[in-house]
PDB file of C-alpha atoms in Angstrom:
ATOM      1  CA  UNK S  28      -3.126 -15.765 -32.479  1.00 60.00           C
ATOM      2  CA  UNK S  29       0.494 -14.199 -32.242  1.00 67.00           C
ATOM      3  CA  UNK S  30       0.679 -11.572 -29.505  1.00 79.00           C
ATOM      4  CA  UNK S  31       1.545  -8.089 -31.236  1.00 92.00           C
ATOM      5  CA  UNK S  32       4.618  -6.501 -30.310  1.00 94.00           C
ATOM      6  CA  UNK S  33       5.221  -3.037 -28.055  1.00 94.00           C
ATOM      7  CA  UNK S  34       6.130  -0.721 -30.417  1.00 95.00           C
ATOM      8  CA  UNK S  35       9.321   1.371 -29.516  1.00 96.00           C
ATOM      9  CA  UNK S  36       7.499   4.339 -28.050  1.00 96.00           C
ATOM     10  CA  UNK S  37       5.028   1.942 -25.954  1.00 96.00           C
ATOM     11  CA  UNK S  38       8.348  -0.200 -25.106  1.00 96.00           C
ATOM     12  CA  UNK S  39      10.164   3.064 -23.293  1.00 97.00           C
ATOM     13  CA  UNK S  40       6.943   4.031 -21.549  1.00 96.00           C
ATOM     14  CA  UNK S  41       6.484   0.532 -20.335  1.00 96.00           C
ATOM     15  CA  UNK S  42      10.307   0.480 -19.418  1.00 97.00           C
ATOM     16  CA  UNK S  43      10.025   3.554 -18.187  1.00 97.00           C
ATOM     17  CA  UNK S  44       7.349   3.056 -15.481  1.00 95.00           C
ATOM     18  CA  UNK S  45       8.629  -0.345 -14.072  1.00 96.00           C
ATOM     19  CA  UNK S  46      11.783   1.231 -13.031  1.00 97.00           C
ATOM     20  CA  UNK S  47      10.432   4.241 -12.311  1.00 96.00           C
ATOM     21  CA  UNK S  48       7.985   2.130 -10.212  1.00 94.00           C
ATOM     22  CA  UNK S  49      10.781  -0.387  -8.336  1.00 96.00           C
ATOM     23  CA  UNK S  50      13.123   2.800  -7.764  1.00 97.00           C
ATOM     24  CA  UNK S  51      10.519   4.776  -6.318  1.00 96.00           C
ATOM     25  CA  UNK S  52       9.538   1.812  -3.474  1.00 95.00           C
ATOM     26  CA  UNK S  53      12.940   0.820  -3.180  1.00 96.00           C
ATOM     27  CA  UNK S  54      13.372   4.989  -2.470  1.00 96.00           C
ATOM     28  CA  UNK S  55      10.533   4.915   0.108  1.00 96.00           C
ATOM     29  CA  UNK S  56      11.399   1.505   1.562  1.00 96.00           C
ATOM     30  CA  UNK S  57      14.232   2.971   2.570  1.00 97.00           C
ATOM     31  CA  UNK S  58      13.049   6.188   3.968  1.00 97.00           C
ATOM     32  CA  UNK S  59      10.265   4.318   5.987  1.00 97.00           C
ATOM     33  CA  UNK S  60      13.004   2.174   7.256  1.00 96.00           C
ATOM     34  CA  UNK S  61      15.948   4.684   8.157  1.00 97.00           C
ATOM     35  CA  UNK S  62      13.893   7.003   9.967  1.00 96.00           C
ATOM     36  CA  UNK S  63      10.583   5.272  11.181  1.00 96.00           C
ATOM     37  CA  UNK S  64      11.728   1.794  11.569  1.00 95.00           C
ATOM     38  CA  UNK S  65       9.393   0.675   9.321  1.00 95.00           C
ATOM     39  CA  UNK S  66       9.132  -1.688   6.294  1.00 94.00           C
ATOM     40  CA  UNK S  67       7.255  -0.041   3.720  1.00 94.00           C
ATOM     41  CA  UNK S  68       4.926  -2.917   3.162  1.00 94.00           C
ATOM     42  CA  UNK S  69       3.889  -2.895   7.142  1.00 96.00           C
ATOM     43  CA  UNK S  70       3.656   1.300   6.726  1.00 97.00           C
ATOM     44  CA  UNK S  71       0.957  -0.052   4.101  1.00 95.00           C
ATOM     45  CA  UNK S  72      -0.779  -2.454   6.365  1.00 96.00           C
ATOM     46  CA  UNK S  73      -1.175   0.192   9.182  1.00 97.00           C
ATOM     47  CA  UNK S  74      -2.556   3.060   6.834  1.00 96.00           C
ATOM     48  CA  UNK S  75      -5.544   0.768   5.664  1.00 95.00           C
ATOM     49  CA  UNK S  76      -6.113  -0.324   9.692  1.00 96.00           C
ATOM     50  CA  UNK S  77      -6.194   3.302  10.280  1.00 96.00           C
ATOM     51  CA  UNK S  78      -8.677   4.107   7.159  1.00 93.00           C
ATOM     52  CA  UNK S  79     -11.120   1.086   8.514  1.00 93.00           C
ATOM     53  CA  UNK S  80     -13.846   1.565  10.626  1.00 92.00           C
ATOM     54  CA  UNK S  81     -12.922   0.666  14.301  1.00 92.00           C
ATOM     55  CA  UNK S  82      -9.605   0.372  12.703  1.00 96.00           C
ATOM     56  CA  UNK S  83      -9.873  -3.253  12.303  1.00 93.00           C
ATOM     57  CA  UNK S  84      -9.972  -5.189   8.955  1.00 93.00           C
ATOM     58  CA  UNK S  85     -10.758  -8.742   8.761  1.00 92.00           C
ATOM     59  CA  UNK S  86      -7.400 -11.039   8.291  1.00 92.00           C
ATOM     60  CA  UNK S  87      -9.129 -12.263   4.508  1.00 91.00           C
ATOM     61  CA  UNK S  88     -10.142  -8.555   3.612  1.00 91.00           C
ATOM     62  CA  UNK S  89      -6.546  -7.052   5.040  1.00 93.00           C
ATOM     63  CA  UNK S  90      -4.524  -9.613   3.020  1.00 92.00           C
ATOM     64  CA  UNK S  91      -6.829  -8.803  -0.291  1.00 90.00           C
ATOM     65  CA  UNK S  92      -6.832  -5.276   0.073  1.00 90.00           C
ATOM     66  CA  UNK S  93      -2.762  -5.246   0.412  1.00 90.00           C
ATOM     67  CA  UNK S  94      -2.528  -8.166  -2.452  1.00 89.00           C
ATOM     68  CA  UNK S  95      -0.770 -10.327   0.034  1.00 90.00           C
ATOM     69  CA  UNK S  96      -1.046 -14.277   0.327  1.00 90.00           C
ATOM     70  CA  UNK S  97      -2.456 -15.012   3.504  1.00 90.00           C
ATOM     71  CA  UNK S  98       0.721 -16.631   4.763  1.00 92.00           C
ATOM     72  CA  UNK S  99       2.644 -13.390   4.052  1.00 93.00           C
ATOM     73  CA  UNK S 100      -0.100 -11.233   5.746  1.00 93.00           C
ATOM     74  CA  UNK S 101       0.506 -13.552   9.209  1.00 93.00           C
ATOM     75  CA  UNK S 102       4.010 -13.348   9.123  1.00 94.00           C
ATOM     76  CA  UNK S 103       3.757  -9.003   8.456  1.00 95.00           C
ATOM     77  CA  UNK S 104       0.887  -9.099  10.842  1.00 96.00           C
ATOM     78  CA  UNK S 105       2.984 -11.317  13.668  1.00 95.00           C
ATOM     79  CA  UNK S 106       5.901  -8.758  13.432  1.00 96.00           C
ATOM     80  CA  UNK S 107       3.358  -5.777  13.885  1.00 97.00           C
ATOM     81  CA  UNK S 108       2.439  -7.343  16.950  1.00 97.00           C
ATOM     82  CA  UNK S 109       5.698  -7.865  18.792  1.00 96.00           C
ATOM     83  CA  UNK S 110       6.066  -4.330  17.906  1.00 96.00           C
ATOM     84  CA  UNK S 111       2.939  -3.423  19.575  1.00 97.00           C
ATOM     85  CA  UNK S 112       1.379  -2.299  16.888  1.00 98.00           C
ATOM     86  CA  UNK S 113      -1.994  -4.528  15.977  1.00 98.00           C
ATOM     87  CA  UNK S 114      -3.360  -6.807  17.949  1.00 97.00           C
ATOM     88  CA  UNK S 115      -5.604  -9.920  16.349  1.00 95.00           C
ATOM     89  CA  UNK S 116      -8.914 -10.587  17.940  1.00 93.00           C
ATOM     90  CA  UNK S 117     -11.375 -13.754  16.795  1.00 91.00           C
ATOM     91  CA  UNK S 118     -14.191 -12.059  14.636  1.00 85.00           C
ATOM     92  CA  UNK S 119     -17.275 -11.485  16.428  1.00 84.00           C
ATOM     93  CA  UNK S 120     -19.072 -13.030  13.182  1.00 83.00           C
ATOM     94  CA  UNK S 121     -17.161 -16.194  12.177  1.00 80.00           C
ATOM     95  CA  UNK S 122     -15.301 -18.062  14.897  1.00 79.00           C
ATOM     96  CA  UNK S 123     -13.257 -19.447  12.045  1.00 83.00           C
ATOM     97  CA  UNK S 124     -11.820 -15.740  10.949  1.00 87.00           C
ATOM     98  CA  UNK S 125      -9.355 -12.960  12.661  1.00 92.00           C
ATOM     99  CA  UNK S 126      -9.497  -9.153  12.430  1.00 93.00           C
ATOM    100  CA  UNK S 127      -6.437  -7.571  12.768  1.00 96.00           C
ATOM    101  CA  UNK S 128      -6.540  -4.345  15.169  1.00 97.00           C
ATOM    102  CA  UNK S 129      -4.381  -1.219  15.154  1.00 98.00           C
ATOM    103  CA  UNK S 130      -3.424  -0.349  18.813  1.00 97.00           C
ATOM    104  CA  UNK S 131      -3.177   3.485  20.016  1.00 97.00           C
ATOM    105  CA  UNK S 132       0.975   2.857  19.520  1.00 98.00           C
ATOM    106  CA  UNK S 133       0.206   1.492  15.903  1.00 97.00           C
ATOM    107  CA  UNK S 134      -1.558   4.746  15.705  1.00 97.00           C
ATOM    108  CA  UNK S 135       1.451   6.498  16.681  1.00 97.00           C
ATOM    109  CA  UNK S 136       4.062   4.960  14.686  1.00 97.00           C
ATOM    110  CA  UNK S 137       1.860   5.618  11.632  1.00 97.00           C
ATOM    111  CA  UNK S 138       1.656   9.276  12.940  1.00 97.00           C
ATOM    112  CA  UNK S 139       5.070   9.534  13.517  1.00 97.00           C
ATOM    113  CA  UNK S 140       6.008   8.024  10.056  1.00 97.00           C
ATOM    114  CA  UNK S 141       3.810   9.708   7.992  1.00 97.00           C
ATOM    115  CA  UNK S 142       5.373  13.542   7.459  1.00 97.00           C
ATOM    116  CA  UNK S 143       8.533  12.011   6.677  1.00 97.00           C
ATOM    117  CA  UNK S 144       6.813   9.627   4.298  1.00 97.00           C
ATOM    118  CA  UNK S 145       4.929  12.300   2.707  1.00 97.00           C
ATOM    119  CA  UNK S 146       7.575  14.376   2.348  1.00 97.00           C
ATOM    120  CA  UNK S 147      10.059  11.788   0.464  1.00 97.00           C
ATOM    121  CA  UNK S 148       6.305  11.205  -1.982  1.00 97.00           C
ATOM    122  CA  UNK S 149       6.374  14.974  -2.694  1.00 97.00           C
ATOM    123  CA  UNK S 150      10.250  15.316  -2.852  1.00 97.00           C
ATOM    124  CA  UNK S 151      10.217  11.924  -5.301  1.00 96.00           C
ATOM    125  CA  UNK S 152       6.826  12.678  -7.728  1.00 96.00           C
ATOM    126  CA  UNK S 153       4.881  15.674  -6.828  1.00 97.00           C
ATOM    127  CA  UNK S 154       7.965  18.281  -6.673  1.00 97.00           C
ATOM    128  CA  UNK S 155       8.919  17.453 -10.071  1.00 96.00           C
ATOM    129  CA  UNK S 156       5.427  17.346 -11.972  1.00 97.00           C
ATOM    130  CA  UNK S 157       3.504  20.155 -12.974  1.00 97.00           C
ATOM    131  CA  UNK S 158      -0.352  20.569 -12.255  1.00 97.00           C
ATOM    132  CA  UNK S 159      -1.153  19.280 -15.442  1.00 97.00           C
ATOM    133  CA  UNK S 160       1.442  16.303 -15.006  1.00 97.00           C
ATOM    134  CA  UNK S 161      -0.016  15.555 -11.656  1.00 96.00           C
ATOM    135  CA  UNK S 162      -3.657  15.582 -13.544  1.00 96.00           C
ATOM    136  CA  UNK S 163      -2.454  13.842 -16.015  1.00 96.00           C
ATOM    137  CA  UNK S 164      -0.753  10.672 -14.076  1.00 95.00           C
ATOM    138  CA  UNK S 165      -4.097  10.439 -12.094  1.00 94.00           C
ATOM    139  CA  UNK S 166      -6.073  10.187 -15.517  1.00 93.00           C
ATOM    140  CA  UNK S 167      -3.896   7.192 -16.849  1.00 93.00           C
ATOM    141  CA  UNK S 168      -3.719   5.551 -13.255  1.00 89.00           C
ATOM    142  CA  UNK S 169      -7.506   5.896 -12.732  1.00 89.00           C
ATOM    143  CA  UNK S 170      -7.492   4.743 -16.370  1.00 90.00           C
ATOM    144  CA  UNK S 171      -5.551   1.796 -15.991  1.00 89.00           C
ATOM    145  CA  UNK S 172      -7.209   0.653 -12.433  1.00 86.00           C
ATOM    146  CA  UNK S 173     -10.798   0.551 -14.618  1.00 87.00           C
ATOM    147  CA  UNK S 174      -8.947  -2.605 -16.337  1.00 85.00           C
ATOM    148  CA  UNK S 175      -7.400  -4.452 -13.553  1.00 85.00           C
ATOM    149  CA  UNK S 176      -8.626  -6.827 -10.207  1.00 78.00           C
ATOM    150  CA  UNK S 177      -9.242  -3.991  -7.565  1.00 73.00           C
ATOM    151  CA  UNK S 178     -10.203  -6.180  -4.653  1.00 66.00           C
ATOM    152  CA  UNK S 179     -13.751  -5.450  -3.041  1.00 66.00           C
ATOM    153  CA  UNK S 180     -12.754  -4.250   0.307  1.00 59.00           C
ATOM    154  CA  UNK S 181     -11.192  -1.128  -2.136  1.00 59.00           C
ATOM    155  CA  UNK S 182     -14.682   0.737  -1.850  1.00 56.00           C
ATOM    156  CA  UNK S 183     -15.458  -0.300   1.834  1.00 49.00           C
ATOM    157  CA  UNK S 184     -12.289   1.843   3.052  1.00 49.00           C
ATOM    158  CA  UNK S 185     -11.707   5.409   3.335  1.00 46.00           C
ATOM    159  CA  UNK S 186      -8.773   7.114   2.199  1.00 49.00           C
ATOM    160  CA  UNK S 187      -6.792   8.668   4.964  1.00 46.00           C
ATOM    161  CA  UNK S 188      -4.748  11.961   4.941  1.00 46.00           C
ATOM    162  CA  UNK S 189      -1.539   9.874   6.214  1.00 47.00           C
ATOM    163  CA  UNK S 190      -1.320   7.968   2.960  1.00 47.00           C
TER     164      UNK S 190
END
């Protein structure tokens, strides 16, 4: 069976949010970085330490909850750590597996990094949608996320405020 075509209005809206998508983490990459010294992917890895109990995720759960390969997770994971910011430690339940720790200065870079990183979120989306806009792009996202992989470990975190 022939795959069925966008149709021009679905074709703009699907243009539309891939480079409104890249832009917009290309935009934060680049805040993260000038003014926290942080890659926007390892901003990502130390928000869902912080939401996890202990703040410690195991390696496997980490690289799943981040959709990273698990050789891309020990290279972000290695460069948190000559930064001082996680430690790994062998998991008390497998000898095989590795949770990866925030420290109190991963704490603090992710505290330090967050106002400005909510602040270039708001300037970027929020400032330029209206209630119901802001309603609305939670109702397709939520939408779309009931049709895609959301790795396990989604539900066993808890959203923090310095998303």
């Amino acid at each position: 069976m022939a795959a069925e075509w966008l149709t021009d209005d679905e074709q703009a809206a699907w243009r539309a949010y891939l480079l409104a998508f890249q832009l917009l983490w290309e935009d934060l990459d680049r805040q993260l970085q000038r003014d926290a010294g942080l890659a926007h992917s390892h901003y990502g890895i130390l928000v869902a330490l912080s939401e996890a109990p202990c703040h410690r995720l195991r390696m496997s759960d980490l690289a799943q909850l981040q959709r990273y390969s698990q050789s891309r997770l020990t290279h972000a994971i290695a460069r948190l750590e000559r930064d001082g910011y996680v430690v790994r430690e062998q998991c008390p339940t497998d000898r095989r597996g590795q949770n990866a720790v925030l420290t109190p200065a991963g704490m603090k870079a992710l505290e330090a990094a967050a106002p400005g990183h909510v602040a270039e979120v708001r300037a970027k989306v929020f400032d330029r949608l209206s209630d119901a806009q802001v309603a609305a792009l939670r109702d397709v996202c939520e939408n779309l996320l009931e049709g895609l992989d959301r790795p396990a470990v989604c539900d066993r975190v808890t959203p923090s405020p310095l998303r």
